[in-house]
C-alpha cells in the first residue's frame, strides 16, 4: 500500500508532501503538534488531543485552521488510506511560510498543516512489558512546558543523554522536584500506596494519558495525590510508571541505576496498564 500523508487539507502521496523552506516551523520551530494513538484502526482520546491542540495554538496566537469535526474527518481518512491498525497519527500545525523575520507577519499567515501515520506495536512493546530505566537531569527547557511546541531540541538532547547512560527516559528535576519525563508524565506509588503525580501547571505538559490514568485511578478508588515530589520519593517508591499517548502506561524500574522496589513492574502499574488498554480500545476517556 502506498504511504499517504496529509498536507494543507489534502491527502497526498507521502513523497509529494513538501513544505517551503521558509516555513516558520522549519526556521523557528514556530508551531505545535499532537500525537494520537490508533488502536484497531480507531483514534484514542482524540477529543482531548484536539482540545489541547486548540489551546496550544491559542497560546501562540496561531489560528486553528479546522474545526474538531474537520480534523477528525481528515484523521480518519488518513488512517484508512494507510490501512493503519495500531500506531500513531502525528499532527502538526505551524504558523506558515513567510520571509524569515521574528516578528509575526501581518496580515495573518495561512498555517501549514501536516499529518502522517506511523505503525507501532504500542501494547506489545518490550518496554510496556518489562519497564524502562530512567536517568535524572536538571530541567533545562523553557518555562512554558504546558504548550506542545515542535521546538524539541531539548528533548532530542535529553534522549541522547539517556541513551548514553543505558536508559530509555529522562526525569527532569527542577528545584529538587520532578517535573516530568522527556516525553512522558511520571507517576509513583508511594510507601503508603497512594498514586502520586505532579499537578499540571506551566512546568509540565498536561498529558492526555495522564488525565485518563487519573480517571481510572478514581474509578478504582485508589488514593490519588496530585502534588510535586522529589528524587528521594521516586527512589523509595513502591512502583513508578510513565504515561504518553504513544506508549500508554510503561513501568519505570530504575532511576539513575537504582532499582525501584525490586526492579519488577508492580501490581498497581499492571492494573492501570491493563485498564488503560481496555479504555483505549473503547476510544479513550470520555471526560
Ligand atoms: N510530557 C512531555 C514532555 C511529552 O512530550 C509527552 C508526550 N507527548 C507527555 C508529557 C505525555 O503526554 P500525552 O499523554 O498527551 O502523550
Short mmCIF file of C-alpha atoms and ligand atoms in Angstrom, two decimals:
data_model
loop_
_atom_site.label_atom_id
_atom_site.label_comp_id
_atom_site.label_asym_id
_atom_site.label_seq_id
_atom_site.Cartn_x
_atom_site.Cartn_y
_atom_site.Cartn_z
CA UNK A 1 0.00 0.00 0.00
CA UNK A 2 1.34 3.42 -0.95
CA UNK A 3 2.07 5.64 2.04
CA UNK A 4 -0.18 8.69 2.19
CA UNK A 5 0.27 11.95 4.09
CA UNK A 6 -2.00 14.91 4.78
CA UNK A 7 -0.88 18.37 3.70
CA UNK A 8 -2.97 21.54 3.96
CA UNK A 9 -6.35 19.89 3.59
CA UNK A 10 -5.44 17.16 1.09
CA UNK A 11 -4.29 13.56 1.14
CA UNK A 12 -1.14 13.31 -0.97
CA UNK A 13 1.45 10.65 -1.76
CA UNK A 14 4.00 10.71 1.10
CA UNK A 15 6.91 11.69 -1.18
CA UNK A 16 4.90 14.60 -2.59
CA UNK A 17 4.18 16.12 0.84
CA UNK A 18 6.54 19.13 0.72
CA UNK A 19 6.60 22.46 2.54
CA UNK A 20 8.55 25.64 1.64
CA UNK A 21 11.94 26.09 3.30
CA UNK A 22 10.72 29.43 4.71
CA UNK A 23 8.01 27.69 6.72
CA UNK A 24 8.29 29.06 10.24
CA UNK A 25 8.10 25.54 11.60
CA UNK A 26 11.35 24.81 9.75
CA UNK A 27 13.17 28.08 10.55
CA UNK A 28 11.86 28.81 14.09
CA UNK A 29 10.15 25.66 15.36
CA UNK A 30 7.13 28.00 15.39
CA UNK A 31 4.31 25.52 15.64
CA UNK A 32 2.62 22.87 17.70
CA UNK A 33 1.81 19.18 17.40
CA UNK A 34 -0.25 16.32 18.72
CA UNK A 35 0.27 12.58 18.65
CA UNK A 36 -2.87 10.46 18.92
CA UNK A 37 -2.73 6.70 19.34
CA UNK A 38 -4.60 4.46 16.93
CA UNK A 39 -5.85 1.09 18.18
CA UNK A 40 -7.86 -1.30 15.98
CA UNK A 41 -7.86 1.47 13.37
CA UNK A 42 -9.60 3.88 15.77
CA UNK A 43 -8.43 7.13 17.36
CA UNK A 44 -7.76 7.07 21.12
CA UNK A 45 -8.64 10.06 23.31
CA UNK A 46 -8.70 12.22 20.20
CA UNK A 47 -11.22 14.72 21.52
CA UNK A 48 -8.80 15.63 24.33
CA UNK A 49 -5.87 15.84 21.90
CA UNK A 50 -7.80 18.26 19.68
CA UNK A 51 -8.78 20.31 22.72
CA UNK A 52 -5.11 20.58 23.73
CA UNK A 53 -4.17 21.42 20.13
CA UNK A 54 -6.58 24.37 20.20
CA UNK A 55 -5.13 25.51 23.50
CA UNK A 56 -1.50 25.29 22.32
CA UNK A 57 -2.40 27.20 19.13
CA UNK A 58 -4.24 29.89 21.08
CA UNK A 59 -1.22 30.36 23.39
CA UNK A 60 0.94 31.04 20.29
CA UNK A 61 -1.71 33.17 18.55
CA UNK A 62 -1.92 30.80 15.61
CA UNK A 63 -5.44 30.29 14.31
CA UNK A 64 -6.75 26.74 14.21
CA UNK A 65 -7.47 26.14 10.52
CA UNK A 66 -10.03 23.37 11.07
CA UNK A 67 -12.87 22.52 13.40
CA UNK A 68 -12.56 19.37 15.55
CA UNK A 69 -15.04 17.68 13.21
CA UNK A 70 -12.92 18.51 10.17
CA UNK A 71 -9.71 17.37 11.87
CA UNK A 72 -11.31 14.09 12.88
CA UNK A 73 -12.59 13.51 9.34
CA UNK A 74 -9.11 14.10 7.89
CA UNK A 75 -7.54 11.85 10.52
CA UNK A 76 -9.98 9.01 9.76
CA UNK A 77 -9.36 9.39 6.01
CA UNK A 78 -5.60 9.24 6.59
CA UNK A 79 -5.85 6.14 8.79
CA UNK A 80 -7.97 4.44 6.12
CA UNK A 81 -5.64 5.50 3.28
CA UNK A 82 -2.68 3.96 5.12
CA UNK A 83 -4.57 0.92 6.39
CA UNK A 84 -3.28 1.68 9.90
CA UNK A 85 -4.39 -0.77 12.56
CA UNK A 86 -2.12 0.07 15.53
CA UNK A 87 0.23 3.02 15.79
CA UNK A 88 0.06 6.78 15.96
CA UNK A 89 -1.12 9.69 13.90
CA UNK A 90 1.16 12.72 14.06
CA UNK A 91 -0.45 16.14 13.51
CA UNK A 92 1.45 19.41 13.18
CA UNK A 93 0.37 23.00 12.64
CA UNK A 94 2.94 25.72 12.02
CA UNK A 95 2.37 29.45 11.62
CA UNK A 96 3.06 29.10 7.89
CA UNK A 97 5.68 30.22 5.36
CA UNK A 98 6.97 33.80 5.30
CA UNK A 99 10.19 35.74 4.70
CA UNK A 100 12.36 34.99 7.76
CA UNK A 101 11.70 37.59 10.47
CA UNK A 102 10.97 37.03 14.17
CA UNK A 103 8.07 39.47 14.02
CA UNK A 104 4.84 37.66 13.26
CA UNK A 105 3.92 38.67 9.70
CA UNK A 106 0.74 40.57 9.13
CA UNK A 107 -1.79 40.01 7.61
CA UNK A 108 -2.14 36.64 9.27
CA UNK A 109 -0.39 33.80 7.51
CA UNK A 110 -2.07 30.67 6.39
CA UNK A 111 -0.92 27.93 8.83
CA UNK A 112 0.75 24.84 7.40
CA UNK A 113 -0.95 21.61 8.43
CA UNK A 114 0.71 18.22 8.15
CA UNK A 115 -0.26 14.74 9.28
CA UNK A 116 1.24 11.30 8.80
CA UNK A 117 0.74 7.90 10.38
CA UNK A 118 3.31 5.56 11.89
CA UNK A 119 2.88 1.86 12.51
CA UNK A 120 3.76 0.99 16.12
CA UNK A 121 3.07 -2.01 18.34
CA UNK A 122 2.24 0.13 21.37
CA UNK A 123 0.73 -2.58 23.52
CA UNK A 124 3.14 -5.37 22.63
CA UNK A 125 6.33 -3.39 23.24
CA UNK A 126 9.00 -5.00 25.47
CA UNK A 127 9.19 -1.73 27.43
CA UNK A 128 5.48 -1.94 28.25
CA UNK A 129 6.09 -5.49 29.48
CA UNK A 130 9.43 -5.20 31.28
CA UNK A 131 9.68 -1.49 32.07
CA UNK A 132 12.26 1.17 31.31
CA UNK A 133 15.30 2.58 33.05
CA UNK A 134 15.32 6.33 33.67
CA UNK A 135 18.04 8.85 34.46
CA UNK A 136 17.57 12.24 36.05
CA UNK A 137 18.87 15.51 34.68
CA UNK A 138 18.42 19.15 35.59
CA UNK A 139 15.39 20.77 33.96
CA UNK A 140 16.87 22.83 31.16
CA UNK A 141 13.83 23.51 28.98
CA UNK A 142 11.83 26.72 28.79
CA UNK A 143 9.14 27.85 31.23
CA UNK A 144 6.09 27.06 29.07
CA UNK A 145 6.23 23.29 29.08
CA UNK A 146 2.41 23.27 29.02
CA UNK A 147 2.49 24.22 25.30
CA UNK A 148 3.06 21.25 23.00
CA UNK A 149 5.52 23.06 20.76
CA UNK A 150 7.51 21.45 17.94
CA UNK A 151 10.67 23.18 19.32
CA UNK A 152 12.05 19.92 20.71
CA UNK A 153 15.83 20.37 20.66
CA UNK A 154 15.98 19.88 24.42
CA UNK A 155 14.07 16.61 24.17
CA UNK A 156 16.43 15.33 21.48
CA UNK A 157 19.47 16.21 23.64
CA UNK A 158 17.93 14.68 26.75
CA UNK A 159 17.05 11.43 25.00
CA UNK A 160 20.59 11.16 23.68
CA UNK A 161 21.97 11.58 27.20
CA UNK A 162 19.56 8.94 28.46
CA UNK A 163 20.62 6.51 25.73
CA UNK A 164 24.30 7.13 26.54
CA UNK A 165 23.53 6.19 30.14
CA UNK A 166 21.79 2.99 29.02
CA UNK A 167 18.34 4.38 29.85
CA UNK A 168 15.18 4.91 27.85
CA UNK A 169 13.76 8.01 29.55
CA UNK A 170 14.95 11.08 31.44
CA UNK A 171 13.31 12.55 34.51
CA UNK A 172 13.73 16.31 34.74
CA UNK A 173 14.48 17.76 38.18
CA UNK A 174 13.82 21.43 38.97
CA UNK A 175 14.29 22.94 42.45
CA UNK A 176 14.67 19.42 43.83
CA UNK A 177 11.34 18.32 42.36
CA UNK A 178 10.50 16.20 39.36
CA UNK A 179 8.66 18.00 36.57
CA UNK A 180 8.00 15.20 34.05
CA UNK A 181 9.75 12.74 31.76
CA UNK A 182 11.47 13.61 28.50
CA UNK A 183 8.30 12.71 26.60
CA UNK A 184 6.02 11.43 29.33
CA UNK A 185 4.31 12.21 32.62
CA UNK A 186 5.50 10.34 35.69
CA UNK A 187 3.56 8.61 38.45
CA UNK A 188 4.75 6.88 41.61
CA UNK A 189 3.01 4.64 44.10
CA UNK A 190 4.23 5.97 47.44
CA UNK A 191 5.12 3.89 50.51
CA UNK A 192 1.51 4.15 51.79
CA UNK A 193 0.02 3.02 48.46
CA UNK A 194 -1.06 6.45 47.20
CA UNK A 195 -0.78 7.17 43.49
CA UNK A 196 1.15 10.44 43.18
CA UNK A 197 1.72 12.62 40.12
CA UNK A 198 2.61 16.25 39.80
CA UNK A 199 -0.34 18.58 39.23
CA UNK A 200 -0.50 20.41 35.90
CA UNK A 201 0.98 23.89 35.52
CA UNK A 202 3.36 25.68 33.15
CA UNK A 203 6.08 23.35 34.47
CA UNK A 204 4.86 20.29 32.57
CA UNK A 205 2.66 19.16 29.72
CA UNK A 206 -0.87 18.25 30.75
CA UNK A 207 -0.72 14.74 29.32
CA UNK A 208 -3.86 13.25 27.83
CA UNK A 209 -2.84 9.78 29.01
CA UNK A 210 -2.07 11.22 32.46
CA UNK A 211 -5.63 12.52 32.65
CA UNK A 212 -7.11 9.17 31.59
CA UNK A 213 -4.97 7.33 34.18
CA UNK A 214 -6.24 9.64 36.92
CA UNK A 215 -9.82 8.85 35.85
CA UNK A 216 -9.03 5.13 36.03
CA UNK A 217 -7.41 5.52 39.46
CA UNK A 218 -10.50 7.34 40.74
CA UNK A 219 -12.81 4.67 39.36
CA UNK A 220 -10.67 2.06 41.14
CA UNK A 221 -10.96 4.00 44.41
CA UNK A 222 -7.21 4.38 44.61
CA UNK A 223 -5.87 7.15 46.79
CA UNK A 224 -4.59 9.84 44.44
CA UNK A 225 -2.45 12.83 45.33
CA UNK A 226 -1.61 15.42 42.67
CA UNK A 227 1.49 17.07 44.09
CA UNK A 228 5.16 17.60 43.34
CA UNK A 229 7.71 15.07 44.60
CA UNK A 230 11.48 14.72 44.57
CA UNK A 231 14.03 12.13 43.55
CA UNK A 232 14.21 10.57 47.01
CA UNK A 233 10.50 9.74 46.85
CA UNK A 234 10.97 8.15 43.44
CA UNK A 235 13.85 6.04 44.75
CA UNK A 236 11.79 4.91 47.75
CA UNK A 237 8.56 4.40 45.80
CA UNK A 238 6.82 1.03 45.73
CA UNK A 239 6.21 1.46 42.00
CA UNK A 240 6.76 4.03 39.29
CA UNK A 241 5.46 4.38 35.75
CA UNK A 242 5.24 6.88 32.95
CA UNK A 243 2.45 7.71 30.53
CA UNK A 244 2.20 9.03 27.00
CA UNK A 245 -0.12 8.64 24.02
CA UNK A 246 2.49 6.76 22.01
CA UNK A 247 3.48 4.31 24.77
CA UNK A 248 0.40 4.22 27.07
CA UNK A 249 1.47 3.07 30.58
CA UNK A 250 5.10 1.95 30.91
CA UNK A 251 6.71 0.76 34.17
CA UNK A 252 9.83 2.62 35.33
CA UNK A 253 12.06 0.05 37.00
CA UNK A 254 15.16 2.05 37.87
CA UNK A 255 16.32 5.61 38.27
CA UNK A 256 19.98 6.58 37.93
CA UNK A 257 20.86 2.89 38.19
CA UNK A 258 18.99 2.46 41.49
CA UNK A 259 16.24 -0.18 41.31
CA UNK A 260 12.73 0.93 42.26
CA UNK A 261 11.42 -1.63 44.76
CA UNK A 262 12.78 -4.93 43.36
CA UNK A 263 13.06 -3.65 39.78
CA UNK A 264 9.97 -5.54 38.64
CA UNK A 265 6.83 -3.73 37.39
CA UNK A 266 4.40 -3.50 40.31
CA UNK A 267 0.76 -4.67 40.62
CA UNK A 268 -0.85 -1.21 40.59
CA UNK A 269 1.13 -0.29 37.48
CA UNK A 270 -0.01 -3.52 35.81
CA UNK A 271 -3.62 -2.95 36.79
CA UNK A 272 -3.62 0.62 35.42
CA UNK A 273 -1.80 -0.51 32.29
CA UNK A 274 -4.47 -3.17 31.63
CA UNK A 275 -7.33 -0.77 32.36
CA UNK A 276 -5.87 1.88 30.10
CA UNK A 277 -5.63 -0.60 27.22
CA UNK A 278 -9.29 -1.51 27.79
CA UNK A 279 -10.20 2.18 27.77
CA UNK A 280 -8.11 2.82 24.65
CA UNK A 281 -9.96 0.05 22.81
CA UNK A 282 -13.17 1.91 23.61
CA UNK A 283 -11.76 5.15 22.19
CA UNK A 284 -10.35 6.55 25.43
CA UNK A 285 -11.60 8.73 28.21
CA UNK A 286 -14.94 10.49 27.85
CA UNK A 287 -14.16 13.44 30.12
N1 LIG B 1 5.29 15.35 28.65
C1 LIG B 1 6.01 15.53 27.54
C2 LIG B 1 7.18 16.45 27.57
C3 LIG B 1 5.66 14.87 26.36
O1 LIG B 1 6.38 15.05 25.24
C4 LIG B 1 4.56 13.96 26.38
C5 LIG B 1 4.20 13.18 25.15
N2 LIG B 1 3.95 13.96 24.06
C6 LIG B 1 3.84 13.82 27.55
C7 LIG B 1 4.23 14.52 28.69
C8 LIG B 1 2.64 12.90 27.63
O2 LIG B 1 1.50 13.50 27.03
P1 LIG B 1 0.39 12.64 26.29
O3 LIG B 1 -0.13 11.64 27.29
O4 LIG B 1 -0.66 13.62 25.92
O5 LIG B 1 1.04 11.99 25.12
#
